[in-house]
C-alpha angles and dihedrals in degrees: 000000000000115000119237121224097263093046089051092050091056087077128090112282096240089055096044101043099071089047090058094056110113092022119121124243114204124200115184118188134160088258093057144299125266128181126194131200101221111240105159129031138167126208125221127191136203146275125316091259096047131098089259107037112190121186089191094059131091087230095061097099094040137257120338135167089263099051099031093117091063088064095050124098114293119268100062134102126244113207122186137174113237136196089352087278115083147356128254130204129219137179112231115235139185132036118317110280095022102091128222143128150179120237117218102225101169144354145170116250106237098166130030100021092160091050093049092047092050091052093048090051091061092092101020135079094220137028114264118237116271095254090055098049091100102014110133129018096271092050090048091056093044094048089050093040092229121157141160088288087069095049110129096019114153122250116229115222104233094181133240132295144159083239106041091170090062090045090052093049091051090052091051092052094050099041114088097186112107096216127042143117128217147164128229106199127219112244094227129024119261110267104215112048128169113218122196140147113282116281121248094358111140128214127009092336091066096053129107089261087075103053091169104135112103126188138169106256115250096002109146093215093064115107120237117265116246132174120230114266112257112234111221124201118237115247127203 
């Protein structure tokens, strides 16, 4: 039997993330609709006393007002503000109360290119190239126009298809609500996936023991991998 979106998201983030590659994430807002084919994702686990402790995750020290959405039932988004610069978007995983999520690092805009480009121009002097419209977590959130106000929003299950972009477009045309988010799943998993440690994660969570970054091999929209900078103490 084919798994639905919410059943799939009950799984552990490192198991679910590669299965979401190639699926299409839709974000409809009054200012315009944008859909992304997911090309790069990172998995994050739970608290230190859980079955999947993850020192690189916001959940590691338990539930807080900021990360509460990551402990909700699966099938929601968790949006946070990072480094005082930009927002980032995650899909919530696991049973309610467990904690876990999948960070959307990059995607290809398959619907609403003009809308995404306009949003990206808000703090730029020139329009980024098409492949860079949603390359990197901050650019993903800006292209989709998602912020902390959208934290906890429900994900609509748009079904599965060999052409999830077409499925997503059909859903946009038939859905009258002005604001919603949803996922159109790919029928079969992507075949060629690059697996690395998570990019820019400091400390133990960024080590090779957490190979939880997944990207479609050779896709031009994928962001470059980079290790976290190591902070060195000054010596006299």
